[in-house]
Every structure is written in C-alpha cells, then in structure tokens.
Short mmCIF file of C-alpha atoms in Angstrom, two decimals:
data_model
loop_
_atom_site.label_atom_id
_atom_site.label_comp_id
_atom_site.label_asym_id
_atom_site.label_seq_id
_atom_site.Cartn_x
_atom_site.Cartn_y
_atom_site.Cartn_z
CA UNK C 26 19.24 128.57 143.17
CA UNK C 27 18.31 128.99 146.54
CA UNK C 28 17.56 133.01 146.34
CA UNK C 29 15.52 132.19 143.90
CA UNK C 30 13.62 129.29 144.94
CA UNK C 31 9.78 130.40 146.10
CA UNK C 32 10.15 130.90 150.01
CA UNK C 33 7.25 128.14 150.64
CA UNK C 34 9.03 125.45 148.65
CA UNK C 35 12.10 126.19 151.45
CA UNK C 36 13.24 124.03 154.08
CA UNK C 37 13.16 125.26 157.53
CA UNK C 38 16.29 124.60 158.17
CA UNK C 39 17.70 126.06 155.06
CA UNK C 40 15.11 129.59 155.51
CA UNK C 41 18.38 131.17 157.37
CA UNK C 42 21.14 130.16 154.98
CA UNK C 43 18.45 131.31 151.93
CA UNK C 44 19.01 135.23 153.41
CA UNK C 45 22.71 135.21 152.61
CA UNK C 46 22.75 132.54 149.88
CA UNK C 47 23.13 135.48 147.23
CA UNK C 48 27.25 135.30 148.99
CA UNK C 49 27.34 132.51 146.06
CA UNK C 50 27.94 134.69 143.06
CA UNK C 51 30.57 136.10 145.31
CA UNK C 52 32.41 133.23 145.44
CA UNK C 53 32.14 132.26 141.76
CA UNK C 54 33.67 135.66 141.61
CA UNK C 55 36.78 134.83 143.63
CA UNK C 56 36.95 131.30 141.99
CA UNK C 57 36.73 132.37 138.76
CA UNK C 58 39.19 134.99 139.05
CA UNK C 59 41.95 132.14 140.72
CA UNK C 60 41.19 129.35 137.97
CA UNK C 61 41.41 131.54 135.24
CA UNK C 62 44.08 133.29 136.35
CA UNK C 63 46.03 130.56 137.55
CA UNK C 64 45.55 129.50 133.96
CA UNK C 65 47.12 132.41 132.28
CA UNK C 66 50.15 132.66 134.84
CA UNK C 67 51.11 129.47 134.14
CA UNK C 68 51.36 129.94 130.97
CA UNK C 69 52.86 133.21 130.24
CA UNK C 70 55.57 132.16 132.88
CA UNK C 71 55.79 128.77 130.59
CA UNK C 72 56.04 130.10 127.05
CA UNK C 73 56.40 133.74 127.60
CA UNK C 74 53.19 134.72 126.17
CA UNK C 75 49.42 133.89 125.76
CA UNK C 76 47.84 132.11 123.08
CA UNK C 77 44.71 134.04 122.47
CA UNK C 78 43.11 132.35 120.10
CA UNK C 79 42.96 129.14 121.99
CA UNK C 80 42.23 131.17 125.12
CA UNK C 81 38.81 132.52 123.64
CA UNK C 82 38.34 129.65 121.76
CA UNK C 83 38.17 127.32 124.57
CA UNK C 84 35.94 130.06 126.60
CA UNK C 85 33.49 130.36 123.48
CA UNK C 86 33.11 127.06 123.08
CA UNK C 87 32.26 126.57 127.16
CA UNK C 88 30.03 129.29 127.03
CA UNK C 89 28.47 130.18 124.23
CA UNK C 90 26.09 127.16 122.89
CA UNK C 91 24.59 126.39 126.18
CA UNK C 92 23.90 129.95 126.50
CA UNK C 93 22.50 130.78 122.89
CA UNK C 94 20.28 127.82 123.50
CA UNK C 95 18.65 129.14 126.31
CA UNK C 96 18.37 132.26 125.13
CA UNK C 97 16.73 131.39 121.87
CA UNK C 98 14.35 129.12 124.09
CA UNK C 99 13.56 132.49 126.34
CA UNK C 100 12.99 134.11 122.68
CA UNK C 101 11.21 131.90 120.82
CA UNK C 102 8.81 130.33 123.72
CA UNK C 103 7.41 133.54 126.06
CA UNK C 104 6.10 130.82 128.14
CA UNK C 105 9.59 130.09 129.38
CA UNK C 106 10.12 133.48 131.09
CA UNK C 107 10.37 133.43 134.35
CA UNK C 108 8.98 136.75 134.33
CA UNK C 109 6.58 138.62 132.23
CA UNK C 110 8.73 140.98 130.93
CA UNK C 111 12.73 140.72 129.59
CA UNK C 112 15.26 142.97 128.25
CA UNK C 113 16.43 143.06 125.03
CA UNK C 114 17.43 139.69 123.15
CA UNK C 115 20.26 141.86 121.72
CA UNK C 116 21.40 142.88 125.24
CA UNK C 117 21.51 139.27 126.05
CA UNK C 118 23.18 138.34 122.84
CA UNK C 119 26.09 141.06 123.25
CA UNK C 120 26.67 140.17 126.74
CA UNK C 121 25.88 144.27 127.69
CA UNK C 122 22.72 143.49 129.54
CA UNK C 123 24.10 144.24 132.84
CA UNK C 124 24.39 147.70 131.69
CA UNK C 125 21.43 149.76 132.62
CA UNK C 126 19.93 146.54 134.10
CA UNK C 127 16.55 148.08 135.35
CA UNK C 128 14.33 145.33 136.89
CA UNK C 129 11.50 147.24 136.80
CA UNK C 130 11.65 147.07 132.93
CA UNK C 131 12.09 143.46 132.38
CA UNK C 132 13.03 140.64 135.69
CA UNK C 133 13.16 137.51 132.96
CA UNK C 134 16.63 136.01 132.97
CA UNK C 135 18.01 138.08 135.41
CA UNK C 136 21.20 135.99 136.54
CA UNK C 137 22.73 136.65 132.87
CA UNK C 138 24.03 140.26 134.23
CA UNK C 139 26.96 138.07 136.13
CA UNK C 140 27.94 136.34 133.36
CA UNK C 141 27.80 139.23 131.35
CA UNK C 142 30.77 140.19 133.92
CA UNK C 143 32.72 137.18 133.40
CA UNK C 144 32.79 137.40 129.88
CA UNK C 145 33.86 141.30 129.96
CA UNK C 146 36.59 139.79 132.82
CA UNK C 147 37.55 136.65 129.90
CA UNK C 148 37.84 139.13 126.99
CA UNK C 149 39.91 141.56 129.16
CA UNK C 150 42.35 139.78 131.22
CA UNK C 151 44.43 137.94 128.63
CA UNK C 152 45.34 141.22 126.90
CA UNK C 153 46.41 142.45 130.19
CA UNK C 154 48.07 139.54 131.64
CA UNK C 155 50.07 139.50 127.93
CA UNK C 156 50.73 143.49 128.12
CA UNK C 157 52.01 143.76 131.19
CA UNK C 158 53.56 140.32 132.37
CA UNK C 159 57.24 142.15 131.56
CA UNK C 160 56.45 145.68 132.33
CA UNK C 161 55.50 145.30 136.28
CA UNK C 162 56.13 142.94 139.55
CA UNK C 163 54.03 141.81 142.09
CA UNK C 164 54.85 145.25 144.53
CA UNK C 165 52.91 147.29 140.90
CA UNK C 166 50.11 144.43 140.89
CA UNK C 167 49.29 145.43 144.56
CA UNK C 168 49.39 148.60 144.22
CA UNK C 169 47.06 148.72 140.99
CA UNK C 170 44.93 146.84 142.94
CA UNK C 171 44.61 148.68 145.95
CA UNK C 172 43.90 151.39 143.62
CA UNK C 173 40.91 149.74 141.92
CA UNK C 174 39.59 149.00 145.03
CA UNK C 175 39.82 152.72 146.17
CA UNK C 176 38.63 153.87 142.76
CA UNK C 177 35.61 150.98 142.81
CA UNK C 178 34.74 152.43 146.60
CA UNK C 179 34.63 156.25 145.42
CA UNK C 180 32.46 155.07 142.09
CA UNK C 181 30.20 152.91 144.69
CA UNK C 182 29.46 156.08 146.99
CA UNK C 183 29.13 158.64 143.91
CA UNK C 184 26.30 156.94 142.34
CA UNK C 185 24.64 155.94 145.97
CA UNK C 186 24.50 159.85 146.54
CA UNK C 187 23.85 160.79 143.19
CA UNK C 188 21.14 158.03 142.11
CA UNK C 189 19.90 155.84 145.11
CA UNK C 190 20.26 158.41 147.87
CA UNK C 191 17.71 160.74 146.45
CA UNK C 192 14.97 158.06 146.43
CA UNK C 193 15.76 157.17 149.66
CA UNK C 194 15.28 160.30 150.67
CA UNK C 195 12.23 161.07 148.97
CA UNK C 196 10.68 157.78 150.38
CA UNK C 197 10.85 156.01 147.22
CA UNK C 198 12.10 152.74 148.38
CA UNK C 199 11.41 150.17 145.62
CA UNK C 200 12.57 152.93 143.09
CA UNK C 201 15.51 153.11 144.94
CA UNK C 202 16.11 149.21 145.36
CA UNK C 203 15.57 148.90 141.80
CA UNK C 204 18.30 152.04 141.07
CA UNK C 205 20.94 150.09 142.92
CA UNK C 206 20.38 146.46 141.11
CA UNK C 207 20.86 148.54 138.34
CA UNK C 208 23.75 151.07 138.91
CA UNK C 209 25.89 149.41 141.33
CA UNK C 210 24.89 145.76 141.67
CA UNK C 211 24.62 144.55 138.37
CA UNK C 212 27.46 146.88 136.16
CA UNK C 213 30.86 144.92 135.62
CA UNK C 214 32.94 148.31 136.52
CA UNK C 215 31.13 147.92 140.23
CA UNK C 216 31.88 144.59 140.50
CA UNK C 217 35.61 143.90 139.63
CA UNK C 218 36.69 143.35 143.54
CA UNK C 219 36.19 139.41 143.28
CA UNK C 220 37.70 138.41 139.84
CA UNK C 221 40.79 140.67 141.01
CA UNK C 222 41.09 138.80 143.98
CA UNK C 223 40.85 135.59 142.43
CA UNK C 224 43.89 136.87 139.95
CA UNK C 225 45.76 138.35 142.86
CA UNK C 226 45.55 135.18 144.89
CA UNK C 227 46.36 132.78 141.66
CA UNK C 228 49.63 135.00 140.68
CA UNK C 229 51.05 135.07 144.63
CA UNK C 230 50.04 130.85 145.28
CA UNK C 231 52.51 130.75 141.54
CA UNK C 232 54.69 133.36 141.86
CA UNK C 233 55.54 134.14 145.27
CA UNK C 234 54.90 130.60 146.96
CA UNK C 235 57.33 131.47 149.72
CA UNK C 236 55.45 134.86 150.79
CA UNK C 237 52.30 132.51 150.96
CA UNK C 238 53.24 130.15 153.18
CA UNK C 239 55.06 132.83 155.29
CA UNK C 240 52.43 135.14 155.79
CA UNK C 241 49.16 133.58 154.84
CA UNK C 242 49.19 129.85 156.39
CA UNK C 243 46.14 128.56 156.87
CA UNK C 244 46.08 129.16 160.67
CA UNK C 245 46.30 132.82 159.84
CA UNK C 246 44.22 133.04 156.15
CA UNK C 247 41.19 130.93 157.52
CA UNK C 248 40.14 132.75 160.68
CA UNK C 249 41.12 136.56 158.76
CA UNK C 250 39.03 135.19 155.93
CA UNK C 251 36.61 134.03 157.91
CA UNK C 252 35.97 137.77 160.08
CA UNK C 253 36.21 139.17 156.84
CA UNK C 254 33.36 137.62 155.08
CA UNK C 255 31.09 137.78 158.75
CA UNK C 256 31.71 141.57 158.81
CA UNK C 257 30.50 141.87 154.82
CA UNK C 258 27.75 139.92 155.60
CA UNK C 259 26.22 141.94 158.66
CA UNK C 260 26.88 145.01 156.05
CA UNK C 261 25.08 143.52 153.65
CA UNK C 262 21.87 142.30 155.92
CA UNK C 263 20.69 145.62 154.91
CA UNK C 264 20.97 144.80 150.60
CA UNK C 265 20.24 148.11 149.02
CA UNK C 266 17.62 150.93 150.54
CA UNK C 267 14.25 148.87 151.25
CA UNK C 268 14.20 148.77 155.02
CA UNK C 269 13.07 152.05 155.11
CA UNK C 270 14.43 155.39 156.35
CA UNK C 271 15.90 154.58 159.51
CA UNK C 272 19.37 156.89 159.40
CA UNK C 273 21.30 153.77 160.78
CA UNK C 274 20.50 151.49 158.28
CA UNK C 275 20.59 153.51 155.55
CA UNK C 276 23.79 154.36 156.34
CA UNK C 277 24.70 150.52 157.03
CA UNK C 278 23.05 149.79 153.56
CA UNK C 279 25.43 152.11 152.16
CA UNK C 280 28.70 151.14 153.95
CA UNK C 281 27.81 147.54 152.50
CA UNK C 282 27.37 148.90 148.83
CA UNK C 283 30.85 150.87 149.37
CA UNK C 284 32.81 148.52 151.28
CA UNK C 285 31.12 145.05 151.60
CA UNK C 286 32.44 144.06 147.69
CA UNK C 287 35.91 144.06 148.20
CA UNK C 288 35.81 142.90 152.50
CA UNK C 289 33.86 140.01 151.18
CA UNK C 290 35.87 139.64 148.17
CA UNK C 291 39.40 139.43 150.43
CA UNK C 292 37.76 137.29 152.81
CA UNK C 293 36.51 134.62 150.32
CA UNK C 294 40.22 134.74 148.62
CA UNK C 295 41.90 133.94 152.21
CA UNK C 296 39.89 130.95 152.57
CA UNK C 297 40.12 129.65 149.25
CA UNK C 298 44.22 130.03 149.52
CA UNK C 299 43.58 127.82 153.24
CA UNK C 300 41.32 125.91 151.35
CA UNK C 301 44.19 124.80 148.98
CA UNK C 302 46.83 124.46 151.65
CA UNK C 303 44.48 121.89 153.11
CA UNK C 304 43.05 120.00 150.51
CA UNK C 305 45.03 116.84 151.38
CA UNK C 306 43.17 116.80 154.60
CA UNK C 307 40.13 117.56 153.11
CA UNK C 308 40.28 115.40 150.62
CA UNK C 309 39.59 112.74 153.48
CA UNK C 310 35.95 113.91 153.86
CA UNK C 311 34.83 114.02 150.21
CA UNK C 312 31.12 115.35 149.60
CA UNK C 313 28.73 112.38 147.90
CA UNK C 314 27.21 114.32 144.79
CA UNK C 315 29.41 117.17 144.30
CA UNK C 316 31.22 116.18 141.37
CA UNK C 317 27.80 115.94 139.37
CA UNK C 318 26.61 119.22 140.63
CA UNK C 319 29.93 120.64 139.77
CA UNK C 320 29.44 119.55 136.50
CA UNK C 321 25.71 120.35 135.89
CA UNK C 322 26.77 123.68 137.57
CA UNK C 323 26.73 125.67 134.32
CA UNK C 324 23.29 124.44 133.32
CA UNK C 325 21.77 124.84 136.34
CA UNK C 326 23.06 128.51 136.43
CA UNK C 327 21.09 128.92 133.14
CA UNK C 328 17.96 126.87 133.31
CA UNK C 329 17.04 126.61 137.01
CA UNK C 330 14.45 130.04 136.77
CA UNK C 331 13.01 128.88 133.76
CA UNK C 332 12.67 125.26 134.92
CA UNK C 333 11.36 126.85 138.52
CA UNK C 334 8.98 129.09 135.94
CA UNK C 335 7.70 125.81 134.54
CA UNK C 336 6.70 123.70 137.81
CA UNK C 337 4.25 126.60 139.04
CA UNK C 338 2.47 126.24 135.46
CA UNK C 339 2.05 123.32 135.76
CA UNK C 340 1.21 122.19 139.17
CA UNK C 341 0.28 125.11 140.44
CA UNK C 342 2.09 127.33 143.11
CA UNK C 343 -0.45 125.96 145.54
CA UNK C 344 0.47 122.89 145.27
CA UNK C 345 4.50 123.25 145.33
CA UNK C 346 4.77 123.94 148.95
CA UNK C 347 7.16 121.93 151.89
CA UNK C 348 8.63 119.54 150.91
CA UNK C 349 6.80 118.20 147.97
CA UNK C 350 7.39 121.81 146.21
CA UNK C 351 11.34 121.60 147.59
CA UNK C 352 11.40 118.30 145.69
CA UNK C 353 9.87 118.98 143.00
CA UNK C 354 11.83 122.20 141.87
CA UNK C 355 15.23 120.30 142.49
CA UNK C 356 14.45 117.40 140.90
CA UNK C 357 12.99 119.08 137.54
CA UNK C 358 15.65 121.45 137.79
CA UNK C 359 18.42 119.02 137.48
CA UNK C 360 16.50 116.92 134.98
CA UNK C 361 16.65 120.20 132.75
CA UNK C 362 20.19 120.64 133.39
CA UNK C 363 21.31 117.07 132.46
CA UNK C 364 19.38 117.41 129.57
CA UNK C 365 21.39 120.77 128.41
CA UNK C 366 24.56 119.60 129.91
CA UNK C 367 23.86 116.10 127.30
CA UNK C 368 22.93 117.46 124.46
CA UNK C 369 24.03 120.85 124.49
CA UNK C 370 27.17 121.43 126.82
CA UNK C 371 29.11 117.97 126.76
CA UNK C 372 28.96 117.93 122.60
CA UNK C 373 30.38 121.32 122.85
CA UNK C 374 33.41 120.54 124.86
CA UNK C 375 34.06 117.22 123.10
CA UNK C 376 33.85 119.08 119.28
CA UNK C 377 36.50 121.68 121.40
CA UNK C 378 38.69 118.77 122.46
CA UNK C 379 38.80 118.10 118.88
CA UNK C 380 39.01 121.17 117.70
CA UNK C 381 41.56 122.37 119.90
CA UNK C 382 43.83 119.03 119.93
CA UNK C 383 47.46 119.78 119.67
CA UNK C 384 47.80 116.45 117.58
CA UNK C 385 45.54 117.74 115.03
#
C-alpha cells in the first residue's frame, strides 16, 4: 500500500521506508510458502496423504469471492480503474495475467500478477507434496532446490540479455523497465525462490526440529537473515534498467534481477524461523492494531488502488497532500476493506466452516 500510495500523500518519515516497501510481497512470499506448507506437512505426516478436495476447497472459498467481486466491480464500473487502461477480464479471471504482463498495455489492477503466483503455487504444491512425500528425503528436497534456484538464476540472466539488455543498450529505458515487469518480475516461473523457501523452512521446523535448533538458532538465523536481506536490498536499489546507462549500475540492476530473488528470499526465511523461536518473548510486546490489519489484509490487497483511485476523483489530487491526503487514503481504504471483508470475505469463510465441517 505504501508503493502505491501518491508520493505527496507520504509521511516524511515514512518517504525512506516507501523506496524498499515493495520487500513486502517478498515476504508474503516466504510466509505463504511456510503456512501453507506447514499445512500440508502436517498432514501428510498425520494421515499419510492429502485431502485435495478440502485443500482447494478451503483455498477457493478464501480466495475466490472477494476476488470475483472486485473484479466484476473493475469490469462493470471503468470508473474504478486505477488506471485507464487494464488487461484482459479473462486474464484476470484465469489467474494467467501475470503472463505477458506488459504495463504499457494496461497498469489497472496491477497487484493481481502476485496472486496469480500464489494460486499457480496452491494448485501445484499439494500434488507434489502428495507425489513425492515417499519417494525422497530432506538431503533430495535440498538438492531440488538448490537446483531451482540455479535453474531460476540462468532463466533470470537469459531473458535480461535476450529481452531487457537490448533496450538498455539502445537507450530505451522505459521500454526496457516495462520488458522486465513483464518477463522477469511479474511471471510465476521467475518468481518461485520465496514460496520454496517458505516450504523448505516449514518441512525442516517439522521434520528435522533437531537440525534447526542445532544449526539455525536464532543467534545465528537472525543476524545471517538479516545481511542477507541488506545485501538484496542494495542490489535491488537499482529495480530494473531506468537509471540510465551507467555500466555499473546496469550491471548492479542485473545482479539484483539474477540473484537478489532467492538472497532476499533465504534471508526473509532465516528470520521468520528466529522469529518463531522467539515468539514467547515477543509475544511480550504485542502490536495495538495488528490483528485487524491482519485480518483486513486480504481486502486491502484488493481494494486499496481502486479505493486510492477514488479519493483523487473526488477531492482532487490537489487537495490530498501531507497529512490530510495520508489520512484520507488510509482511512477510506480501510473503510473499503471492512466493507469487503463484511459482506464479502467473512460470509465466505463462515458458509466454508459449514461447508467443510467434519460433523456435517
């Protein structure tokens, strides 16, 4: 929300954080990848399989009407686009729209394309997790996964020499930019390094508790973690080619598209696992208001452009500025969110309770 807040309506002290506050879909990466996993370890290890139609029932029923809602809205009511032009409904619909994600044809609705991932990451790791529980340890799961992130790292630097090196070369800059949002930013097969990590960590914290606590203790995880995620983020203070053609950071640009995903990815994993190891001291500091943003979270994710969108119609970007504009876009935006989460999201997951209810 903050990347995409207008930079006028931003706080001075939060103008800083706003430059790296795109790290967030990161994270939901890494998280998702641990809860979900976590999840489906448990219970393979429990009953020896996975239960797949509760497993996508459950998900469709968490994502799907909030989502359909919103994008019918975005449909049906132009004047809801945050932008004047949008891909495909269909694209949206089918969850492929961070395929071939070109900005430059339509910028309405653009946080979709990481959703689009997680659902591509929901339908596929069950069937995995269920194929292969039996067939391979922990010293196989490594070693697959050092080999995606090899294989994720050569696909990164083919299509930066292939597709957004050329532009760069050829001085096209915002061609270029808008080349890599759509070839290696936005496409789920670029962007695997954070769900894996979230599995990885979720199957050693069950699995392999020992090894954990052994080699990873929070003394150790936090600090690693911590250089990790620093070093991804001075890679990434050059995001994609539009700098200019300074050789250095073109080249720095390019280490972050190759390497940053997965350093940044590893780092946010180790301090989630020292996270965990340290909840019951952090527990001890709890944060007023997180639980209700935690829970709004999904709305917000969906409506917060569109409700941003909104404000400037109708008080007028010149008038949404300091403070007042600050105030205004978070308070509308999480009126619109409670509103969805209401009416849309919480009757959802209650009908699913139902639904779903072993006593039934």
């Amino acid at each position: 929300m903050l990347v995409h807040l207008p930079v006028e309506a931003t706080p001075s002290m939060l103008v800083g954080v706003r430059n790296y506050a795109w790290v967030g879909v990161d994270i939901f990466f890494v998280l998702s990848g641990f809860l979900i996993g976590t999840q489906l370890v448990k219970e393979v290890s429990r009953t020896g399989g996975v239960d797949l139609k509760s497993f996508y029932l459950r998900r469709a029923f968490r994502i799907f009407p909030a989502f359909f809602v919103v994008l019918g809205l975005y449909a049906i009511f132009p004047i809801l686009r945050d932008a004047p032009t949008m891909q495909s409904i269909w694209s949206f619909a089918t969850f492929t729209v961070n395929f071939d994600f070109d900005p430059r044809i339509g910028r309405a609705f653009t946080q979709a394309w990481s959703l689009c991932v997680e659902e591509h990451f929901y339908l596929v790791l069950p069937l995995l997790v269920l194929l292969l529980h039996r067939r391979i340890g922990m010293g196989w799961t490594l070693l697959i996964a050092a080999a995606m992130v090899i294989a994720g790292m050569i696909l990164r630097y083919t299509i930066w020499e292939s597709q957004v090196g050329v532009l760069v070369d050829a001085n096209k800059l915002r061609d270029a930019f808008a080349v890599y949002l759509r070839d290696v930013y936005y496409p789920t097969y670029t962007r695997l390094d954070g769900l894996m990590f979230g599995v990885i960590l979720a199957a050693a914290r069950f699995l392999k508790p020992e090894l954990c606590k052994r080699y990873t203790p929070p003394r150790i995880a936090l600090p690693v973690g911590v250089a990790l995620v620093m070093t991804a983020v001075v890679l990434f203070s050059v995001r994609g080619p539009l700098t200019g053609t300074n050789l250095f950071l073109v080249f720095q640009a390019q280490l972050g598209s190759v390497a940053g995903f997965p350093l940044i990815s590893i780092g946010i994993a180790l301090i989630l696992g020292a996270m965990l190891d340290l909840e019951q001291l952090m527990r001890r500091w709890p944060i007023p208001g997180a639980a209700v943003v935690a829970t709004l979270s999904y709305s917000l994710y969906l409506t917060h452009k569109s409700a941003f969108h909104v404000d400037r119609l109708v008080f007028g970007e010149e008038n949404l500025k300091g403070g007042l504009g600050f105030a205004v876009y978070l308070v509308t935006s999480f009126a619109v969110a409670v509103v969805l989460w209401f009416c849309i999201e919480r009757t959802f997951l209650l009908l699913r309770d139902r639904v779903l209810s072993p006593n039934r």
